[in-house]
Short mmCIF file of C-alpha atoms and ligand atoms in Angstrom, two decimals:
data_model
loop_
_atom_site.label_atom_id
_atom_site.label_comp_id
_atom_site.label_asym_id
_atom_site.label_seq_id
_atom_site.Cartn_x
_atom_site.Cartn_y
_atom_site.Cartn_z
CA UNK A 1 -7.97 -20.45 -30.32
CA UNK A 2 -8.66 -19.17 -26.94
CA UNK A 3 -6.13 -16.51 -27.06
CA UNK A 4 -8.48 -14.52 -29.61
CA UNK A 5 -11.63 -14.91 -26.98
CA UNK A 6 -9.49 -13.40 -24.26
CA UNK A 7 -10.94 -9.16 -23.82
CA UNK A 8 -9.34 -6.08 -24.76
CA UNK A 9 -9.79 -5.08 -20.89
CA UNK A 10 -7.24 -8.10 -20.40
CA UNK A 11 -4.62 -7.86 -23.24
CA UNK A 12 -4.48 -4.36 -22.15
CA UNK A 13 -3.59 -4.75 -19.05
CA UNK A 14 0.39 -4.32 -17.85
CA UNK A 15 1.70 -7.40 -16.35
CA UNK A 16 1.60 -6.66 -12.59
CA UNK A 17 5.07 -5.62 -10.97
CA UNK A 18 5.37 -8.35 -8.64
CA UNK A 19 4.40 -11.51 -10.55
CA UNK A 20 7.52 -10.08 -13.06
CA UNK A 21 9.39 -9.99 -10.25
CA UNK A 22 8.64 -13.28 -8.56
CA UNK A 23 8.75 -15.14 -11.74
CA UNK A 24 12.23 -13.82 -12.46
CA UNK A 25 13.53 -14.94 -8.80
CA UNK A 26 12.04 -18.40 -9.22
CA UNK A 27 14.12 -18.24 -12.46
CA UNK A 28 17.47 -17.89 -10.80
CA UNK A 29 16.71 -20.06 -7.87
CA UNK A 30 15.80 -23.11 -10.23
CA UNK A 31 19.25 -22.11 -11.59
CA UNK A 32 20.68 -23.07 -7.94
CA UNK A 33 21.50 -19.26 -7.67
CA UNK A 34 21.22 -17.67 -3.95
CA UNK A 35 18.68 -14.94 -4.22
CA UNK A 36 18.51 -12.04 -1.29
CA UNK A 37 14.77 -10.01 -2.08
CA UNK A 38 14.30 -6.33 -0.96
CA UNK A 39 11.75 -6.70 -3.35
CA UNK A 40 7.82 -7.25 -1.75
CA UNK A 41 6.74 -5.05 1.03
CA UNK A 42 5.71 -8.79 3.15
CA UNK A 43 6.65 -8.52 6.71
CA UNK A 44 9.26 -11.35 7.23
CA UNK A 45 8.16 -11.17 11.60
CA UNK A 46 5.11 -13.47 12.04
CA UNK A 47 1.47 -12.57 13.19
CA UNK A 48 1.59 -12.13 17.08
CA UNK A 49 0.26 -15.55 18.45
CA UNK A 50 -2.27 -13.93 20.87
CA UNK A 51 -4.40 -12.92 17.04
CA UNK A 52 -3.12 -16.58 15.38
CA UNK A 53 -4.66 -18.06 18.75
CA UNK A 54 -8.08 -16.31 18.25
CA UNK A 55 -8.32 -17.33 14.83
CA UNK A 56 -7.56 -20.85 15.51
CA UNK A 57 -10.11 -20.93 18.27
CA UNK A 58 -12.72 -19.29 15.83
CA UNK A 59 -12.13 -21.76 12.78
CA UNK A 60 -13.21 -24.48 15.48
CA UNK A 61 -16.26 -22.87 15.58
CA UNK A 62 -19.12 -24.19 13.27
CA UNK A 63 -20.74 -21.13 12.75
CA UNK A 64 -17.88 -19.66 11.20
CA UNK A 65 -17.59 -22.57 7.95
CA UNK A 66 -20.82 -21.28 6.43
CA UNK A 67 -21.06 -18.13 4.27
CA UNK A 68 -20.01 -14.60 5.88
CA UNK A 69 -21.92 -11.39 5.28
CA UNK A 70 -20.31 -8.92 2.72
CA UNK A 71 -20.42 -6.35 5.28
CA UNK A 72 -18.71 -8.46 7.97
CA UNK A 73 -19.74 -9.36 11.50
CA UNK A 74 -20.98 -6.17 13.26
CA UNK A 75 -18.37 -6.67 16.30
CA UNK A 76 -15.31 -6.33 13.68
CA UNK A 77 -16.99 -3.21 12.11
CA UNK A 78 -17.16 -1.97 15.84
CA UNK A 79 -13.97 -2.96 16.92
CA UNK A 80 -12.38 -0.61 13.61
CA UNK A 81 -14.27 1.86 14.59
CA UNK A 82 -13.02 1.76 18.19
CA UNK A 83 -9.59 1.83 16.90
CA UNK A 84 -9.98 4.87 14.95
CA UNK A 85 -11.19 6.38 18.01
CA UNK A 86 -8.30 5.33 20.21
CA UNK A 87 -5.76 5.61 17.58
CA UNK A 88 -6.63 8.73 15.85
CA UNK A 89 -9.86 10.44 17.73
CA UNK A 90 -11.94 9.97 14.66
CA UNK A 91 -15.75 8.82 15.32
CA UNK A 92 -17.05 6.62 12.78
CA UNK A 93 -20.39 4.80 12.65
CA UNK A 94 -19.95 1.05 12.72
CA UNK A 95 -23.10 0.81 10.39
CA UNK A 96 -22.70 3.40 7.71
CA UNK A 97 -19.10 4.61 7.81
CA UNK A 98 -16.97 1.54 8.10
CA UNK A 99 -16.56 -1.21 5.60
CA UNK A 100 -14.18 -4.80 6.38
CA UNK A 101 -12.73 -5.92 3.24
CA UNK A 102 -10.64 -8.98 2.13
CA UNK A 103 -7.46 -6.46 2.10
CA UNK A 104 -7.26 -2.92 1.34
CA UNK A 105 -6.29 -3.85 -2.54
CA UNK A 106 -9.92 -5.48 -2.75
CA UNK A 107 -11.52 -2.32 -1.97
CA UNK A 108 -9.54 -0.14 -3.82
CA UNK A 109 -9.28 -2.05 -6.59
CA UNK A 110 -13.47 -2.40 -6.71
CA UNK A 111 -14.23 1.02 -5.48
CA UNK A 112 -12.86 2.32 -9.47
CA UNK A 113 -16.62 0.24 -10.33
CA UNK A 114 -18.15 3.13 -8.42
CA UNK A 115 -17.33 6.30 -9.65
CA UNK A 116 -15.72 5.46 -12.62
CA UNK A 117 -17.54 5.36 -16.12
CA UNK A 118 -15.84 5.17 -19.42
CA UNK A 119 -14.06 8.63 -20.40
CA UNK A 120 -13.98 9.66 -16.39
CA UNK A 121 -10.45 10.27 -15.04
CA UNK A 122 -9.22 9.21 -11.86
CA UNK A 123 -5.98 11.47 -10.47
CA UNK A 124 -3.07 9.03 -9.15
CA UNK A 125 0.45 9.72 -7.85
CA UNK A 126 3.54 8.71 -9.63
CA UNK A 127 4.70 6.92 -8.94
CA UNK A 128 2.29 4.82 -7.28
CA UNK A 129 0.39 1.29 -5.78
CA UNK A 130 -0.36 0.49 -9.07
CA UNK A 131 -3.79 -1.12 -8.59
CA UNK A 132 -5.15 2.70 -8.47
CA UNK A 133 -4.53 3.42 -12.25
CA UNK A 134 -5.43 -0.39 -13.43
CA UNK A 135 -8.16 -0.51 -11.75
CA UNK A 136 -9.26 2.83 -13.11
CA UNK A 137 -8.29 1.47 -16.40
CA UNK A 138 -10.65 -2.10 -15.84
CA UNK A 139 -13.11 0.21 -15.49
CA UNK A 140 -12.94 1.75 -18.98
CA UNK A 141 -11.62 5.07 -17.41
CA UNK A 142 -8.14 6.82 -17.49
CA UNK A 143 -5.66 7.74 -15.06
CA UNK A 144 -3.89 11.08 -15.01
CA UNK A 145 -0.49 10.98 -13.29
CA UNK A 146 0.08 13.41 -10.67
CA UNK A 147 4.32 13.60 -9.90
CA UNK A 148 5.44 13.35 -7.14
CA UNK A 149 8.97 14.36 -6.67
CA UNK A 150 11.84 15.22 -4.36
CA UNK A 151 11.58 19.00 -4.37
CA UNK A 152 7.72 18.80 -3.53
CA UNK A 153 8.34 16.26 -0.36
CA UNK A 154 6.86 13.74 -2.10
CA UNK A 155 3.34 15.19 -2.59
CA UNK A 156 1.09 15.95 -5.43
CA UNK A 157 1.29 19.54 -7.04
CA UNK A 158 -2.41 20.15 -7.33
CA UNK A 159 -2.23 23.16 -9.09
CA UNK A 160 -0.69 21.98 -11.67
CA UNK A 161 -3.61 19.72 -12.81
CA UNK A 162 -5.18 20.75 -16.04
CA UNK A 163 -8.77 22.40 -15.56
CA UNK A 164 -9.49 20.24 -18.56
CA UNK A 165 -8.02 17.44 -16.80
CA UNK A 166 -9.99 18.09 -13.34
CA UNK A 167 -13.26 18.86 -15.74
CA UNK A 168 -13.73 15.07 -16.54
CA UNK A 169 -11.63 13.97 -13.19
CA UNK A 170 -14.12 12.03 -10.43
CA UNK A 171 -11.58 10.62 -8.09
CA UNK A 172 -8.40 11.74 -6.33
CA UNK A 173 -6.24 8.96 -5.09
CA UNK A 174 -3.57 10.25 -2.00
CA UNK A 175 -1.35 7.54 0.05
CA UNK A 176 0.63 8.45 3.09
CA UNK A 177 2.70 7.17 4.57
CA UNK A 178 3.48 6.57 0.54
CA UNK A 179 4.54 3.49 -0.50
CA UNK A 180 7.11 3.76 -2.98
CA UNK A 181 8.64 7.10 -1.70
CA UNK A 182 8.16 6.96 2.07
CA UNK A 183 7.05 10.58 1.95
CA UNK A 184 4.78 11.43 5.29
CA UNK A 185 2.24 13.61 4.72
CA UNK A 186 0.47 16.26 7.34
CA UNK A 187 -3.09 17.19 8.35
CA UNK A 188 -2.40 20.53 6.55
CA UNK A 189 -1.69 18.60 3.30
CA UNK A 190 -4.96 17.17 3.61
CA UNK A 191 -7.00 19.86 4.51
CA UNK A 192 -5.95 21.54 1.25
CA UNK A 193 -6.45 18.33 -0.55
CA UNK A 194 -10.27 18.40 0.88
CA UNK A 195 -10.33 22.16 -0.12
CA UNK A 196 -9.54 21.56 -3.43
CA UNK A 197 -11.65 17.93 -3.80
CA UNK A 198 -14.78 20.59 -3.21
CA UNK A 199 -13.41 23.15 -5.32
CA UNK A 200 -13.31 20.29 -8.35
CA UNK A 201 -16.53 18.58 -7.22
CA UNK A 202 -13.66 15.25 -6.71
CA UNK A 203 -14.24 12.34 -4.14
CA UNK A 204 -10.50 11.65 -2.29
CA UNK A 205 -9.72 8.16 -1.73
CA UNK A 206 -6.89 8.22 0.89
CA UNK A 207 -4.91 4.95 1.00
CA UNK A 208 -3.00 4.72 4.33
CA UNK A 209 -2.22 0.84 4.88
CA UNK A 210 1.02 2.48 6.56
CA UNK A 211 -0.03 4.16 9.64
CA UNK A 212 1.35 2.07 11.74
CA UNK A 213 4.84 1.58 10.69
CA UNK A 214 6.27 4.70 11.78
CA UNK A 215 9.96 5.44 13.31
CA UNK A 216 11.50 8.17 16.16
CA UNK A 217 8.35 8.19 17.57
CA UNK A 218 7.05 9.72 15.04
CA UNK A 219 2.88 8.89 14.68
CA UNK A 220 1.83 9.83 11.16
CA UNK A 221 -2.26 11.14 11.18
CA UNK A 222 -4.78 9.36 9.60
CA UNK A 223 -6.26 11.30 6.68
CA UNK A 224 -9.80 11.34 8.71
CA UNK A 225 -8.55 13.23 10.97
CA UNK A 226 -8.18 16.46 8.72
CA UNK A 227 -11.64 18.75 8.97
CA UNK A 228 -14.56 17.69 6.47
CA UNK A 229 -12.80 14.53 5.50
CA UNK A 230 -16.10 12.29 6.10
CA UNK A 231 -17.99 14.52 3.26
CA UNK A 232 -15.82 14.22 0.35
CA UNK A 233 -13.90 10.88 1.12
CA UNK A 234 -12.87 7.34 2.59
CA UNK A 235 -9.20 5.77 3.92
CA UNK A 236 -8.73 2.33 2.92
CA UNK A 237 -6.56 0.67 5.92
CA UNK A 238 -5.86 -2.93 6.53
CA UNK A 239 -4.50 -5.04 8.94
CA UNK A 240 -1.28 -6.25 6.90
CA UNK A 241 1.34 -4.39 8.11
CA UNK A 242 0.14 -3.48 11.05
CA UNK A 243 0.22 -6.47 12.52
CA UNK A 244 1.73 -8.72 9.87
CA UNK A 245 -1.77 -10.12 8.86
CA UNK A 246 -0.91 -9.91 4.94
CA UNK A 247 -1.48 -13.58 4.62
CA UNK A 248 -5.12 -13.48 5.83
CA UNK A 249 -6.62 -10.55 3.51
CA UNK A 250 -7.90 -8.46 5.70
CA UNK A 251 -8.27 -4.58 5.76
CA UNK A 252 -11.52 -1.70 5.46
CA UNK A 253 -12.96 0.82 4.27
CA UNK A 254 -13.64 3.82 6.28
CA UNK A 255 -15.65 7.50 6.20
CA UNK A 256 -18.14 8.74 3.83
CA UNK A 257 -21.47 6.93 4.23
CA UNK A 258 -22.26 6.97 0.56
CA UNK A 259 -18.74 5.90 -0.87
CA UNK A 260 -19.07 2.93 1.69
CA UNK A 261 -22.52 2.02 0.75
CA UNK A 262 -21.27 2.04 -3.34
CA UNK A 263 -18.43 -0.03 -2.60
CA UNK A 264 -20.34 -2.52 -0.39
CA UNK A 265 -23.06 -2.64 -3.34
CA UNK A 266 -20.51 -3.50 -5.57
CA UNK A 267 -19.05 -5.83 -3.25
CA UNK A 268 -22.50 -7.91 -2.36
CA UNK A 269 -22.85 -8.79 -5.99
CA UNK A 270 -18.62 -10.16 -6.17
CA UNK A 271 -17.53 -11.37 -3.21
CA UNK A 272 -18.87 -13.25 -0.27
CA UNK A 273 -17.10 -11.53 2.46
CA UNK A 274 -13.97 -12.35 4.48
CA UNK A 275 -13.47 -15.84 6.40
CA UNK A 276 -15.16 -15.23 9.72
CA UNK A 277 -12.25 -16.70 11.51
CA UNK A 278 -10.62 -13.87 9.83
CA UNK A 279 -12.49 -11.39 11.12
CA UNK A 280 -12.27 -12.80 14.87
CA UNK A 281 -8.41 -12.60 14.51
CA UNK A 282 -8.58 -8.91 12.80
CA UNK A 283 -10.95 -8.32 15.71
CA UNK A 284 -8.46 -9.59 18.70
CA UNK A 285 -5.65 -7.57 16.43
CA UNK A 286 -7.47 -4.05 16.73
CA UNK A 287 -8.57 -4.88 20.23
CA UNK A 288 -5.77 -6.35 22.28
CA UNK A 289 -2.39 -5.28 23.24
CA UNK A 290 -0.75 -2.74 21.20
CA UNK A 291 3.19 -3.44 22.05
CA UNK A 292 3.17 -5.98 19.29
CA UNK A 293 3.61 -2.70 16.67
CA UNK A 294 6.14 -0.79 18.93
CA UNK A 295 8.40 -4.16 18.84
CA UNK A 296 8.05 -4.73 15.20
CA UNK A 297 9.21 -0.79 14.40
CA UNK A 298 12.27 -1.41 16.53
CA UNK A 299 12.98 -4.16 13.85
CA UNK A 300 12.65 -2.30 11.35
CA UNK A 301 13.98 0.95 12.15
CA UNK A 302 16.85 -0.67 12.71
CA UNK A 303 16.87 -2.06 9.48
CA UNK A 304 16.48 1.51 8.15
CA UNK A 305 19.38 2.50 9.53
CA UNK A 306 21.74 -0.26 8.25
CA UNK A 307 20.31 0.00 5.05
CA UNK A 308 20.47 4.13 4.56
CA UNK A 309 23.91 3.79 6.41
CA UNK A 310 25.21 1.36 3.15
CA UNK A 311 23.35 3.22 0.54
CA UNK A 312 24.51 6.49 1.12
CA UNK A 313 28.31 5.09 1.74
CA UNK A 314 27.87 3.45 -1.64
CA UNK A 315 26.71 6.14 -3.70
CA UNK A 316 22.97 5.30 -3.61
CA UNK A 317 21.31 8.55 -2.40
CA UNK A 318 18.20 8.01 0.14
CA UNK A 319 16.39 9.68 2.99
CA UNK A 320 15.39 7.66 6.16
CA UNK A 321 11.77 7.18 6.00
CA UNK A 322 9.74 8.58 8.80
CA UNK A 323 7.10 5.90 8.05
CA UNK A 324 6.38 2.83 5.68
CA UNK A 325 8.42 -0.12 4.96
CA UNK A 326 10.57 1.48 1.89
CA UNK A 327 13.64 3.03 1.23
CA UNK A 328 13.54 5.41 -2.16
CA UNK A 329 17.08 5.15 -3.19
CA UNK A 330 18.12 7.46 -6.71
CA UNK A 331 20.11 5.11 -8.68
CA UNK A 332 23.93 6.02 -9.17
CA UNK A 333 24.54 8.30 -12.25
CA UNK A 334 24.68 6.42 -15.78
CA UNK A 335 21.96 3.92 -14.49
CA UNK A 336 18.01 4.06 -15.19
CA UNK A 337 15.74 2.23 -12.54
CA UNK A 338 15.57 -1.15 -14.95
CA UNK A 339 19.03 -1.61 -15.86
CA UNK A 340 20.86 -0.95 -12.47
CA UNK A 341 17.86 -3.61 -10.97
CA UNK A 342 18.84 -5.87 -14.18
CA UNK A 343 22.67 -5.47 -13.33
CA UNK A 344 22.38 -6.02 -9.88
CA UNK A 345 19.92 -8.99 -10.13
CA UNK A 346 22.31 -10.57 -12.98
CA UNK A 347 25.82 -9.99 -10.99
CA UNK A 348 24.67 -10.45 -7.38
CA UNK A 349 21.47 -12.12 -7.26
CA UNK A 350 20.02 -9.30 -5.39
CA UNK A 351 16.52 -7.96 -6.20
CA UNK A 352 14.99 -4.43 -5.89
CA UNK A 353 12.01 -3.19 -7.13
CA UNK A 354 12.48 -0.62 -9.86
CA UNK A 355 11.20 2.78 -10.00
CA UNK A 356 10.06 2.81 -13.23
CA UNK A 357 7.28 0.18 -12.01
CA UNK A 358 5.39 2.45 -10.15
CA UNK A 359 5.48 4.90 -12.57
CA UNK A 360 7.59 7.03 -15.07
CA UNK A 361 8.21 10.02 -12.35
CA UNK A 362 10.25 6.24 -10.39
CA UNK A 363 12.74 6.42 -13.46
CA UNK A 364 15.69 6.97 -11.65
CA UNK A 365 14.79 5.43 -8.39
CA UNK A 366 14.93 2.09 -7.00
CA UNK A 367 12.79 0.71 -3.93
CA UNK A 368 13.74 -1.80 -0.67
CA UNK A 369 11.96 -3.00 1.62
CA UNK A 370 12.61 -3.45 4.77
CA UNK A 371 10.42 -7.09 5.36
CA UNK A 372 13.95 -9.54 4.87
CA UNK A 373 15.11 -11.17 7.97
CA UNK A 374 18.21 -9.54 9.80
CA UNK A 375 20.39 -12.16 8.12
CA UNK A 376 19.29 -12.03 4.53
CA UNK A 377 19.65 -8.04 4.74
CA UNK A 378 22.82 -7.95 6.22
CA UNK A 379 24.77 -10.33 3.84
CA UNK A 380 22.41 -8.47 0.43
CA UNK A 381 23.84 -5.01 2.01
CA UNK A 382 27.60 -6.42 1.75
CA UNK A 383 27.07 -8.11 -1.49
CA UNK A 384 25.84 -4.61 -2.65
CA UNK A 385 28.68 -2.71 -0.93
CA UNK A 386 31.43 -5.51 -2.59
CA UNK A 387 29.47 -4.85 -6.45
CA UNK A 388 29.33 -1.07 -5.76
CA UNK A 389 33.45 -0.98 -4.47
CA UNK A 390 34.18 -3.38 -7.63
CA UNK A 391 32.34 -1.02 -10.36
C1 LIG B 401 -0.07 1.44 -0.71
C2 LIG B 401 -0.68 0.10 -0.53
N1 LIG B 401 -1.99 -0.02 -0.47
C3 LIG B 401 -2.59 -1.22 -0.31
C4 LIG B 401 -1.85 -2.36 -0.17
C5 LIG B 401 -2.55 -3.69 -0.04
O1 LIG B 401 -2.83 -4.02 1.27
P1 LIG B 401 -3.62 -5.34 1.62
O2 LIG B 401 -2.63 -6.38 1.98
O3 LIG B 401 -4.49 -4.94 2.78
O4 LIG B 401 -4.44 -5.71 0.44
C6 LIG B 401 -0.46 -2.30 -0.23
C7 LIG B 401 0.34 -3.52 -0.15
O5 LIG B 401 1.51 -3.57 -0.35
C8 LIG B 401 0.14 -1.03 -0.40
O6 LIG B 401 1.46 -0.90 -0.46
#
């Protein structure tokens, strides 16, 4: 009887990639079946104990059981804003233009409550984080997929957007580093992406959790660095794979005053803000030593390079990410992205995410992550190789 009280907004909604995922591994593991996950972007290296520390010595403190503000202690909104200084030369105010939330996905999920009203369109990349279009679509609005493909590096066409699409259109989502693809993208991408945002009276919402996890040196920009980025748009960041904080739910909102002060109405009448021993750790995190990221990119980029090394040798063609924790791998010919992840999952117990999740334009792709300890990758990558040489 309850089934027929539950809303259209729910019934409608696609089952979310990873709980399909997760629910399938526990599957084969009650089986007694060994299962090796390149599946969930969760770094496998634990938070550095100098931010654990902090937190433990803050959830000691009485004043930090009792209820947090939504808009978080002033010293953590400082602290971000500090960081985007060092890290990226961008000035933000700590008051107006920076907002901590309890992990980018929060915020981008509620900032759709916003801007979007039924019949408004919000422009997403596929394939994509798919909390973009579902929360668009929780807000009675549609998405309009923007591909993004090979030939294009990875980024949007914008030209190609219908006028009558951009006519109803309010938001334009953009996230580089990109999680699926790995795709970097460059202050000139932006700046054209702002141009345009003003030509189509759009608000950009640039999602750049990634920043941080970059390899060869290479530092990718922050989209608040491009010129006039503060008057049409925010960046969500966060503090998950950064500094492998995913378990704590912490991450902000940064950039235009009026965006932020939306989101953080929305926000004062949902949530009750983050733990404050939270924010004391995500506060040590932004302020303390650095290293910790340089020594957790040597991990993985040397994950990369086992990983690309197998793939290409087995017929699985894939570029080595600059940035991100993802490999974008084309599935061998004869394959789409759900059956080769079915296959493999069924004759080797390995697990990938498939394309196709993120989007139709991730058809013939599948994605792996590089958060799997150096033991668990190193015996999935010869199980692959031995299934690959066998077919
Ligand atoms: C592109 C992208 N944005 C946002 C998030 C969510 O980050 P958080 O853990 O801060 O909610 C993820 C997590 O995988 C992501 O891949």
């Amino acid at each position: 009887m309850i089934n027929n009280l539950i809303s259209k907004r729910v019934e409608n909604l696609p089952p979310y990639l990873f709980v399909e995922i997760t629910r399938k591994i526990a599957e084969k593991k009650a089986k007694g079946e060994e299962v090796i996950s390149f599946a969930i972007g969760d770094p496998d290296i634990p938070t550095p104990s100098h931010i654990i520390d902090r937190l433990c010595q803050a959830a000691h403190d009485p004043a930090n059981h009792r209820y947090p503000e939504t808009d978080g202690l002033p010293e953590l909104r400082q602290a971000v804003a500090r960081w985007y200084r060092q890290r990226f030369g961008v000035s933000l105010d700590a008051d107006k233009e920076v907002l901590p939330l309890i992990g980018a996905k929060e915020g981008i999920a509620h900032i759709a409550l916003c801007f979007i009203d039924p019949g408004d369109i919000a422009l997403v990349p596929d394939p994509g984080y798919p909390v973009y279009s579902v929360s668009t679509m929780l807000a009675g609005g549609e998405p309009y997929y923007m591909p993004l493909i090979g030939e294009n590096n990875f980024l949007p066409d914008l030209d190609a957007i219908p006028v009558d699409v951009l006519k109803r259109a309010k938001l334009l989502w953009l996230n580089y580093p990109n999680n699926p693809t790995g795709a970097v993208a460059e202050l000139d991408f932006f700046n054209r992406a702002i141009e345009f945002a003003r030509r189509h009276d759009l608000a950009i919402c640039h999602d750049g959790p990634y920043t941080e996890v970059a390899f060869d040196g290479y530092q990718p920009v922050s989209f608040m660095q491009a010129d006039g980025a503060k008057e049409v748009g925010v960046e969500f960041h966060s503090l998950s794979k950064s500094y492998n904080m995913t378990g704590w739910r912490i991450g902000m909102a940064v950039g235009n005053p009026t965006m932020i002060n939306a989101l953080m109405r929305i926000k004062s009448n949902l949530d009750s803000g983050i733990p404050q021993a939270v924010q004391y750790a995500a506060i040590e995190a932004l302020s303390g030593p650095q290293d910790c990221i340089e020594g957790h990119n040597a991990v993985y980029q040397k994950r990369r390079d086992l990983v690309i090394d197998v793939l290409n040798r087995i017929g699985l063609e894939a570029e080595p990410p600059k940035a991100s924790l993802y490999i974008w791998a084309k599935v061998p010919e004869g394959y789409n992205s759900t059956d080769f992840t079915t296959d493999l999952l069924e004759q080797t117990g390995i697990v990938v995410t498939p394309g196709l999740g993120y989007g139709s334009s991730g058809e013939n792709y599948v994605r792996l992550s590089l958060t799997i300890t150096d033991e668990e990758l190193m015996k999935g990558l010869s199980r692959l190789a031995e299934w690959r040489e066998r077919a």
